Every structure is written in C-alpha cells, then in structure tokens.
CSV table of C-alpha atoms and ligand atoms in Angstrom, one decimal:
chain,number,residue,atom,x,y,z
A,1,MET,CA,94.2,-47.0,13.1
A,2,THR,CA,92.0,-44.1,14.3
A,3,ALA,CA,93.5,-40.7,15.0
A,4,ALA,CA,92.4,-41.1,18.7
A,5,ARG,CA,94.4,-44.4,19.0
A,6,LEU,CA,97.4,-42.8,17.4
A,7,PHE,CA,97.1,-39.9,19.9
A,8,LEU,CA,96.8,-42.4,22.8
A,9,LEU,CA,99.9,-44.3,21.6
A,10,GLN,CA,101.9,-41.1,21.2
A,11,ARG,CA,101.1,-39.9,24.7
A,12,ALA,CA,101.7,-43.3,26.3
A,13,SER,CA,105.1,-43.6,24.5
A,14,ALA,CA,105.9,-40.1,25.5
A,15,ALA,CA,105.4,-41.0,29.1
A,16,VAL,CA,107.8,-43.9,28.7
A,17,LEU,CA,110.3,-41.8,26.9
A,18,ALA,CA,110.2,-39.1,29.5
A,19,LEU,CA,111.5,-41.6,32.1
A,20,ALA,CA,113.7,-43.5,29.8
A,21,VAL,CA,115.5,-40.4,28.5
A,22,LEU,CA,116.2,-39.3,32.1
A,23,VAL,CA,117.7,-42.6,33.0
A,24,HIS,CA,119.7,-42.7,29.8
A,25,LEU,CA,121.1,-39.2,30.4
A,26,ALA,CA,121.9,-39.9,34.0
A,27,THR,CA,123.7,-43.1,33.0
A,28,ILE,CA,125.7,-41.2,30.4
A,29,ILE,CA,126.7,-38.5,32.9
A,30,ILE,CA,127.6,-41.0,35.6
A,31,ALA,CA,129.6,-43.1,33.2
A,32,VAL,CA,131.5,-40.1,31.8
A,33,ARG,CA,132.1,-38.5,35.2
A,34,GLY,CA,133.2,-41.7,36.6
A,35,GLY,CA,135.8,-41.9,33.8
A,36,LEU,CA,134.6,-45.3,32.7
A,37,THR,CA,136.1,-46.6,29.4
A,38,ALA,CA,134.1,-48.2,26.7
A,39,GLY,CA,135.4,-51.6,27.7
A,40,GLU,CA,134.4,-51.0,31.4
A,41,ILE,CA,130.9,-49.9,30.3
A,42,LEU,CA,130.4,-53.0,28.1
A,43,GLY,CA,131.7,-55.1,30.9
A,44,ARG,CA,128.8,-54.0,33.0
A,45,THR,CA,126.1,-54.1,30.4
A,46,SER,CA,127.0,-57.4,28.7
A,47,GLY,CA,124.8,-60.2,29.9
A,48,ASN,CA,122.7,-57.8,32.0
A,49,VAL,CA,119.0,-58.6,31.2
A,50,ALA,CA,117.8,-55.5,33.1
A,51,TRP,CA,119.8,-53.1,30.8
A,52,LEU,CA,118.6,-55.1,27.8
A,53,ALA,CA,115.0,-54.8,28.8
A,54,PHE,CA,115.3,-51.1,29.6
A,55,TYR,CA,116.9,-50.3,26.3
A,56,ALA,CA,114.5,-52.5,24.4
A,57,LEU,CA,111.6,-50.6,26.0
A,58,PHE,CA,113.3,-47.3,25.2
A,59,VAL,CA,113.7,-48.3,21.5
A,60,ILE,CA,110.1,-49.5,21.2
A,61,ALA,CA,108.7,-46.3,22.7
A,62,ALA,CA,110.9,-44.3,20.3
A,63,ALA,CA,109.8,-46.3,17.3
A,64,ILE,CA,106.2,-45.7,18.2
A,65,HIS,CA,106.6,-42.0,19.2
A,66,ALA,CA,108.8,-40.6,16.4
A,67,PRO,CA,106.8,-41.7,13.3
A,68,ILE,CA,103.5,-40.6,14.8
A,69,GLY,CA,104.9,-37.1,15.5
A,70,LEU,CA,106.7,-36.9,12.2
A,71,ARG,CA,103.5,-37.9,10.4
A,72,ASN,CA,101.6,-35.0,12.1
A,73,ILE,CA,104.3,-32.6,11.1
A,74,LEU,CA,104.4,-33.8,7.5
A,75,ARG,CA,100.6,-33.7,7.2
A,76,GLU,CA,100.5,-30.2,8.5
A,77,TRP,CA,103.5,-28.7,6.8
A,78,THR,CA,103.8,-30.5,3.5
A,79,GLY,CA,100.3,-31.8,2.9
A,80,TRP,CA,101.7,-35.3,2.4
A,81,ARG,CA,98.8,-37.5,3.5
A,82,GLY,CA,97.2,-40.7,2.6
A,83,ARG,CA,98.6,-44.2,2.3
A,84,SER,CA,102.1,-43.4,0.9
A,85,CYS,CA,102.8,-41.2,4.0
A,86,ASP,CA,101.5,-43.9,6.4
A,87,LEU,CA,103.6,-46.5,4.7
A,88,ALA,CA,106.7,-44.4,4.9
A,89,MET,CA,106.1,-43.8,8.6
A,90,MET,CA,105.7,-47.6,9.1
A,91,LEU,CA,109.0,-48.1,7.3
A,92,LEU,CA,110.6,-45.5,9.5
A,93,SER,CA,109.2,-47.2,12.6
A,94,ALA,CA,110.5,-50.5,11.5
A,95,ALA,CA,114.0,-49.0,10.8
A,96,LEU,CA,114.1,-47.4,14.2
A,97,LEU,CA,113.1,-50.6,15.8
A,98,ALA,CA,115.6,-52.7,13.9
A,99,LEU,CA,118.5,-50.4,14.4
A,100,GLY,CA,117.7,-49.7,18.0
A,101,LEU,CA,117.2,-53.3,19.0
A,102,ARG,CA,120.3,-54.3,17.2
A,103,ALA,CA,122.3,-51.7,19.2
A,104,ALA,CA,120.7,-52.8,22.5
A,105,TRP,CA,121.4,-56.4,21.6
A,106,ALA,CA,125.0,-55.6,20.7
A,107,VAL,CA,125.6,-53.9,24.1
A,108,TYR,CA,124.0,-56.9,25.9
A,109,ALA,CA,125.9,-59.6,23.9
A,110,ALA,CA,129.2,-57.8,23.8
B,1,MET,CA,94.3,13.8,19.7
B,2,SER,CA,94.0,14.9,16.1
B,3,ALA,CA,90.6,15.7,14.7
B,4,THR,CA,90.7,12.9,12.1
B,5,LEU,CA,91.6,9.3,11.8
B,6,SER,CA,93.7,8.0,9.0
B,7,VAL,CA,92.0,4.8,7.8
B,8,SER,CA,93.3,2.3,5.3
B,9,VAL,CA,90.7,-0.2,4.1
B,10,GLN,CA,91.3,-3.3,2.0
B,11,ARG,CA,89.0,-3.4,-1.0
B,12,GLY,CA,87.9,-6.0,-3.5
B,13,THR,CA,88.7,-9.7,-3.1
B,14,ASP,CA,92.4,-10.2,-3.8
B,15,GLY,CA,93.9,-8.0,-1.1
B,16,ARG,CA,95.8,-5.8,-3.5
B,17,ARG,CA,93.7,-2.6,-3.4
B,18,ILE,CA,93.9,-0.4,-0.3
B,19,ASP,CA,91.8,2.8,-0.1
B,20,ARG,CA,92.6,5.6,2.4
B,21,PHE,CA,90.1,7.7,4.1
B,22,GLU,CA,90.3,10.6,6.6
B,23,VAL,CA,87.5,10.1,9.1
B,24,PRO,CA,86.4,12.6,11.7
B,25,ARG,CA,87.1,11.5,15.3
B,26,GLN,CA,84.2,11.2,17.7
B,27,PRO,CA,84.2,10.6,21.4
B,28,ALA,CA,83.7,6.9,22.3
B,29,GLN,CA,83.8,6.0,18.6
B,30,THR,CA,83.8,2.3,17.7
B,31,VAL,CA,85.6,0.8,14.7
B,32,LEU,CA,82.2,-0.1,13.3
B,33,ASP,CA,81.2,3.6,13.5
B,34,VAL,CA,84.3,4.4,11.4
B,35,VAL,CA,83.4,1.9,8.8
B,36,THR,CA,79.8,3.1,8.7
B,37,TRP,CA,80.9,6.7,8.4
B,38,ILE,CA,83.1,5.8,5.4
B,39,GLN,CA,80.2,4.0,3.7
B,40,ARG,CA,77.7,6.8,4.3
B,41,GLU,CA,79.9,9.8,3.8
B,42,ALA,CA,82.8,8.8,1.6
B,43,ASP,CA,82.3,5.7,-0.5
B,44,PRO,CA,78.8,4.0,-0.6
B,45,THR,CA,80.3,1.0,-2.5
B,46,LEU,CA,82.2,-0.2,0.6
B,47,ALA,CA,80.9,-3.6,1.6
B,48,TYR,CA,80.9,-4.6,5.3
B,49,ARG,CA,78.6,-6.5,7.6
B,50,PHE,CA,76.9,-5.9,10.9
B,51,ALA,CA,73.5,-6.3,12.6
B,52,CYS,CA,73.1,-5.9,16.3
B,53,ARG,CA,75.9,-3.3,17.1
B,54,VAL,CA,75.9,-4.5,20.7
B,55,GLY,CA,78.1,-7.6,20.6
B,56,MET,CA,75.5,-10.2,20.2
B,57,CYS,CA,75.1,-11.3,16.6
B,58,GLY,CA,78.8,-11.9,15.8
B,59,SER,CA,78.6,-10.5,12.3
B,60,CYS,CA,80.9,-7.4,12.5
B,61,ALA,CA,84.3,-9.0,13.0
B,62,MET,CA,87.2,-7.8,10.9
B,63,THR,CA,90.9,-7.6,11.1
B,64,VAL,CA,91.8,-4.3,12.8
B,65,ASN,CA,95.4,-3.2,12.8
B,66,GLY,CA,96.4,-6.8,12.2
B,67,LYS,CA,94.2,-8.4,14.9
B,68,PRO,CA,90.8,-10.0,14.6
B,69,ARG,CA,88.2,-8.1,16.6
B,70,TRP,CA,84.4,-7.5,16.9
B,71,THR,CA,84.2,-4.0,15.6
B,72,CYS,CA,81.0,-2.9,17.2
B,73,ARG,CA,82.5,-3.2,20.7
B,74,THR,CA,86.0,-2.1,19.9
B,75,ARG,CA,86.7,1.5,20.7
B,76,VAL,CA,89.0,3.3,18.3
B,77,GLU,CA,91.0,4.9,21.1
B,78,THR,CA,92.0,1.4,22.5
B,79,VAL,CA,93.3,0.1,19.2
B,80,ALA,CA,94.6,3.2,17.4
B,81,PRO,CA,96.1,5.5,19.9
B,82,ASP,CA,98.1,7.1,17.1
B,83,GLY,CA,94.9,7.7,15.0
B,84,CYS,CA,95.9,5.2,12.3
B,85,LEU,CA,93.6,2.3,11.5
B,86,THR,CA,94.1,-0.5,9.0
B,87,LEU,CA,90.9,-2.5,8.3
B,88,GLU,CA,91.0,-5.9,6.5
B,89,PRO,CA,88.6,-8.8,6.2
B,90,LEU,CA,88.9,-11.7,8.6
B,91,ARG,CA,91.7,-14.2,7.8
B,92,ASN,CA,91.1,-17.8,6.9
B,93,MET,CA,87.8,-17.3,5.1
B,94,PRO,CA,87.1,-16.5,1.5
B,95,VAL,CA,86.5,-12.8,0.9
B,96,VAL,CA,83.2,-11.9,-0.7
B,97,LYS,CA,84.1,-8.2,-1.1
B,98,ASP,CA,86.0,-5.6,0.8
B,99,LEU,CA,85.5,-6.4,4.5
B,100,VAL,CA,82.9,-9.1,4.0
B,101,VAL,CA,83.9,-12.8,4.3
B,102,ASP,CA,82.0,-15.9,3.3
B,103,MET,CA,81.3,-17.6,6.7
B,104,ALA,CA,79.8,-20.7,5.1
B,105,PRO,CA,82.9,-22.9,5.4
B,106,PHE,CA,83.2,-21.8,9.0
B,107,PHE,CA,79.7,-22.9,9.9
B,108,ALA,CA,80.0,-26.0,7.8
B,109,LYS,CA,82.6,-27.1,10.3
B,110,TRP,CA,80.2,-26.6,13.2
B,111,THR,CA,78.0,-29.2,11.4
B,112,ALA,CA,81.0,-31.4,10.8
B,113,ALA,CA,81.9,-31.2,14.4
B,114,HIS,CA,78.4,-32.4,15.3
B,115,GLY,CA,77.7,-29.0,16.8
B,116,VAL,CA,73.9,-29.6,16.9
B,117,PHE,CA,72.0,-30.4,20.0
B,118,THR,CA,70.4,-33.9,19.7
B,119,PRO,CA,68.1,-34.7,22.6
B,120,ARG,CA,68.6,-38.0,24.1
B,121,GLU,CA,65.8,-40.5,24.3
B,122,ASN,CA,63.5,-40.6,27.3
B,123,LEU,CA,64.1,-37.0,28.0
B,124,GLY,CA,60.5,-36.7,29.0
B,125,ALA,CA,57.7,-34.4,27.9
B,126,ASP,CA,58.4,-31.8,30.5
B,127,PHE,CA,61.2,-29.3,30.5
B,128,ALA,CA,64.6,-31.0,31.1
B,129,VAL,CA,65.8,-28.8,33.9
B,130,VAL,CA,69.5,-28.7,34.6
B,131,PRO,CA,69.8,-26.6,37.7
B,132,PRO,CA,72.1,-23.5,37.1
B,133,SER,CA,74.2,-24.3,40.2
B,134,SER,CA,74.8,-27.9,39.4
B,135,PRO,CA,78.3,-29.0,38.2
B,136,GLU,CA,76.8,-30.4,35.0
B,137,ARG,CA,75.2,-27.1,34.1
B,138,ARG,CA,78.4,-25.1,35.0
B,139,ALA,CA,80.4,-27.4,32.7
B,140,ALA,CA,78.0,-26.8,29.8
B,141,ASP,CA,77.9,-23.1,30.6
B,142,ALA,CA,81.6,-22.6,30.5
B,143,ALA,CA,81.8,-22.3,26.7
B,144,ILE,CA,78.2,-21.6,25.8
B,145,GLU,CA,78.3,-17.8,25.2
B,146,CYS,CA,79.9,-18.0,21.8
B,147,ILE,CA,78.3,-15.6,19.3
B,148,GLY,CA,79.8,-17.3,16.2
B,149,CYS,CA,81.9,-14.2,15.2
B,150,GLY,CA,84.7,-16.2,13.7
B,151,VAL,CA,87.4,-14.1,15.5
B,152,CYS,CA,89.0,-17.2,17.0
B,153,TYR,CA,88.9,-19.0,13.7
B,154,SER,CA,90.6,-16.1,12.0
B,155,ALA,CA,93.3,-15.9,14.8
B,156,CYS,CA,94.1,-19.7,14.5
B,157,ASP,CA,97.4,-20.5,12.7
B,158,VAL,CA,96.4,-24.2,12.4
B,159,VAL,CA,93.4,-23.2,10.4
B,160,ALA,CA,95.6,-21.2,8.1
B,161,TRP,CA,98.0,-24.2,7.7
B,162,ARG,CA,95.4,-26.9,7.0
B,163,SER,CA,92.1,-25.8,5.7
B,164,ASP,CA,90.3,-28.9,6.8
B,165,TYR,CA,91.0,-28.3,10.5
B,166,LEU,CA,87.6,-27.9,12.3
B,167,GLY,CA,88.9,-24.9,14.2
B,168,PRO,CA,88.3,-23.4,17.7
B,169,ALA,CA,84.7,-22.3,17.4
B,170,ALA,CA,83.3,-25.6,16.1
B,171,LEU,CA,85.3,-27.6,18.6
B,172,ASN,CA,84.2,-25.2,21.4
B,173,ARG,CA,80.6,-25.7,20.4
B,174,ALA,CA,81.1,-29.5,20.4
B,175,TRP,CA,82.6,-29.3,23.9
B,176,THR,CA,79.6,-27.4,25.2
B,177,LEU,CA,77.3,-30.2,23.8
B,178,VAL,CA,79.6,-33.0,25.2
B,179,ASN,CA,78.8,-31.4,28.6
B,180,ASP,CA,75.1,-31.1,28.0
B,181,VAL,CA,73.5,-33.9,30.0
B,182,ARG,CA,70.3,-33.6,27.8
B,183,ASP,CA,72.2,-34.5,24.7
B,184,GLY,CA,72.2,-38.0,23.3
B,185,HIS,CA,74.9,-38.0,20.7
B,186,ALA,CA,78.0,-37.9,22.8
B,187,ARG,CA,79.6,-40.8,21.0
B,188,GLU,CA,78.9,-39.6,17.5
B,189,ARG,CA,80.2,-36.2,18.5
B,190,LEU,CA,83.5,-37.6,19.9
B,191,VAL,CA,83.9,-39.6,16.7
B,192,ALA,CA,83.4,-36.4,14.7
B,193,VAL,CA,85.9,-34.3,16.7
B,194,ALA,CA,88.5,-37.1,17.0
B,195,GLY,CA,89.1,-37.3,13.3
B,196,ASP,CA,92.3,-36.3,11.8
B,197,ALA,CA,91.3,-32.6,11.3
B,198,GLY,CA,89.7,-32.5,14.7
B,199,CYS,CA,90.8,-31.7,18.3
B,200,HIS,CA,94.2,-33.4,18.0
B,201,ALA,CA,95.3,-31.0,15.3
B,202,CYS,CA,95.2,-28.1,17.8
B,203,HIS,CA,98.6,-26.9,19.1
B,204,SER,CA,97.1,-25.4,22.3
B,205,HIS,CA,99.0,-22.1,21.6
B,206,GLY,CA,96.0,-20.1,22.7
B,207,SER,CA,95.6,-17.5,20.0
B,208,CYS,CA,91.9,-18.2,19.8
B,209,THR,CA,91.5,-17.7,23.6
B,210,GLN,CA,93.7,-14.5,23.4
B,211,HIS,CA,91.3,-12.9,20.8
B,212,CYS,CA,87.9,-14.2,21.7
B,213,PRO,CA,85.8,-11.2,22.4
B,214,LYS,CA,83.5,-13.1,24.8
B,215,SER,CA,86.6,-14.2,26.9
B,216,LEU,CA,85.9,-17.8,26.2
B,217,SER,CA,88.7,-20.3,26.1
B,218,PRO,CA,88.4,-22.6,23.0
B,219,THR,CA,91.9,-23.9,24.0
B,220,ALA,CA,90.5,-25.2,27.2
B,221,SER,CA,87.4,-26.6,25.4
B,222,ILE,CA,89.7,-28.4,22.9
B,223,ALA,CA,91.8,-29.8,25.8
B,224,GLY,CA,88.6,-31.1,27.3
B,225,LEU,CA,87.7,-32.8,24.1
B,226,LYS,CA,91.2,-34.4,23.9
B,227,ARG,CA,90.6,-35.8,27.4
B,228,ALA,CA,87.1,-37.0,26.6
B,229,VAL,CA,88.4,-38.7,23.4
B,230,LEU,CA,91.3,-40.3,25.3
B,231,ARG,CA,88.9,-41.7,27.9
B,232,ALA,CA,86.6,-43.0,25.2
B,233,THR,CA,89.6,-44.6,23.5
B,234,LEU,CA,90.8,-46.3,26.6
B,235,ARG,CA,87.3,-47.7,27.1
B,236,GLY,CA,87.6,-49.0,23.6
B,237,GLU,CA,84.7,-46.9,22.2
B,238,LEU,CA,86.6,-45.1,19.5
C,1,SF4,S1,94.7,-23.2,20.7
C,1,SF4,FE1,94.2,-24.6,19.0
C,1,SF4,S2,92.3,-23.8,18.2
C,1,SF4,FE2,93.2,-22.1,19.5
C,1,SF4,S3,94.4,-20.9,18.0
C,1,SF4,FE3,95.8,-22.4,18.9
C,1,SF4,S4,95.7,-24.2,17.4
C,1,SF4,FE4,94.0,-22.8,17.0
C,2,SF4,S1,84.6,-18.7,20.6
C,2,SF4,FE1,84.7,-16.5,20.9
C,2,SF4,S2,85.9,-15.8,19.1
C,2,SF4,FE2,85.2,-17.9,18.6
C,2,SF4,S3,83.4,-17.6,17.4
C,2,SF4,FE3,82.8,-17.9,19.6
C,2,SF4,S4,82.6,-15.8,20.5
C,2,SF4,FE4,83.8,-15.6,18.5
C,3,FES,S1,77.3,-6.0,15.1
C,3,FES,FE1,76.6,-7.7,16.2
C,3,FES,S2,78.4,-8.4,17.3
C,3,FES,FE2,79.0,-6.6,16.3
C-alpha cells in the first residue's frame, strides 16, 4: 500500500474515532452517573444491533488507525522498517480486530 | 556595549574543537562581518562560505548562538546583546570544515522531490504569461522566494531523526511547482513527495517557518502538498 493511501486511511479512521470516542465516553459517564450495574448495562446492550454495529465500527477504526500510527513512530524513532515491521503491524491490527470484535460480540450476545 | 565581542567558533569536522576570538565591535556589524574579520585578521585558515552579502545567494547560513541564520543579514546586536557569539556549522548536513557544510545531500533532495520545472506540452512558442494578479500566480508566488540557504533544513528535527526525509526546502519547492500552471509533471511530483520520506513525515511543528529568513512557510507548503496528495489519492491517481 502506498504512503498516500495509508495517510488517507489513517485520517479517515481518525475522523470515525473522534466521534466514536465521544459517544463511548458519554455512554460511560451516563452509565456511571446513572448508577447502572453491570447487569443493567448488559441488559440494555444484549441483543441490541445498533450497539453492536457502533462498537464494531469503533473496533475496525481503531484496528486501522493504531497500527499505521505505531508504524510511523517505529520508523521514525527506531529505524525499524521494511517487511518485518509491516508484518508486525498487520498482526497487531488483526489482534486488535479479533479482541475488539470479540468484546463487542460478548456485550451483544450476553 | 563593550568594545569587543567574545566569539567561539567551532573548528574542524568533528565538533570537538572550539576556538575563541576577541573581535572589535562595529556599528551595524553583521555576523558575517565578524567571521570575515576573524579570517582576515586573526586566523586565515578559518573556512566559511558566502557570496552575495545581501541575502540573495543563500550561501552564508550558519548556526548562530544555537539557531540557524543567514549571517550576512543578521546584525550582531540583535542576536548577541551580551556580546557573546557562538558560531557553528549548520545542523543536518555533513561538515566539510569549520563553518562550511556540504549542501549536496540537501540539493539532491530537491531533485528527489521533483523540484525541477518541467514545461507541459502545448505551452506554445510565445511567453506563457501567468498574470501577476491571478489566483494561480499568487499561489505559485507564495513560496517562490526561497534562496536555498538550508536554514529550514537545519532547523527541522524530523530531518535530524530520519536522514532520508526530503525536508522543508525541497518540499516547499515542490509545492511551488505544483501551483505552477505551466508545469506538466504534477502527477510525477506528487508521487515523488508522497513517498514514505516525503510530506507525510512532516510533524507540522513549524520550526522551518520560524527560522526561514525569507519569512516563507514551508509548513504551509507541506500542508498544501498533503492536501494535494489526499485529493489525488481519493481520485485514485496515487
Ligand atoms: S514543519 Fe515539518 S518541515 Fe518544518 S520543521 Fe517541522 S517537521 Fe520539519
Ligand atoms: S525555505 Fe527559507 S529557510 Fe528554507 S532554504 Fe528556502 S529561504 Fe532558506
Ligand atoms: S552571503 Fe548571500 S545570502 Fe548571505
């Protein structure tokens, strides 16, 4: 993938993340302030396709955004470049995706 | 104001030797005047570089009290109110000797950034006039006054961190040509600057803009390149 495409992907995922993080934080604050228990929260999220879709999107954006950014930092600060670095970043992306989607699914299927 | 300046000058190539000189103060004295005095009156083996002495050629830049500057247009009183000057070669370029750096890698990056005007086809035999008041011309003019002094390149931390980064001056030049409606190599140029060591490596922290003696903004030029690359990518051209 070209540097220009990576740049585009990183900016686009950042735009998604900016919104998603706000919604996520607002949800946490509302839930905590409202004194909801874990059980009550799960009661609202389980079976809710909208929450599943939101968190799936959040996870996908993070799995795109974080490895590209980390790759830039590694290239600049450690000089680790080339295929091995790209491969490691792809693995990181896959791990974020798998763990994140698993969590989103768990909240949905609870 | 004391009658003399206390001047420390880095010598040799490895940065380890510092020589000290007492230089008589003069009204309206420039840093280049000080260096010239040292070479003529105190130590003829001192190596430094200059040509025009009026801020046009871009050959006299050095690190003055820690900051990169054009020395022919830098008054001593503005940079050394206490009468102490430390002169070192520019950062980020190999030192040839004393205050002279090798600018070849710096200019090689201008070539790598496709910083060469390449007329488009069918430009016609007559002069290709771009009226001075037209928006196209103003866009091309914004960054055109670069004298190639290397001050921005020396001020840029990203160049220090990764030696392959094209750097502010080359990218600034590329941006000027991207805006030149007579040029025919827009795509090739965008490909050249969109590479991994190109415009996306810039952190936009503005050190280049802060130090450019011509008050240009390579930071803005690089941001322009990022936008142009983004547009071309969205169109599927890159
Ligand atoms: S704005 Fe970009 S080019 Fe200018 S000094 Fe900072 S990193 Fe270097
Ligand atoms: S952009 Fe400014 S600082 Fe950089 S080389 Fe050109 S004139 Fe010098
Ligand atoms: S000697 Fe030409 S710019 Fe200073």
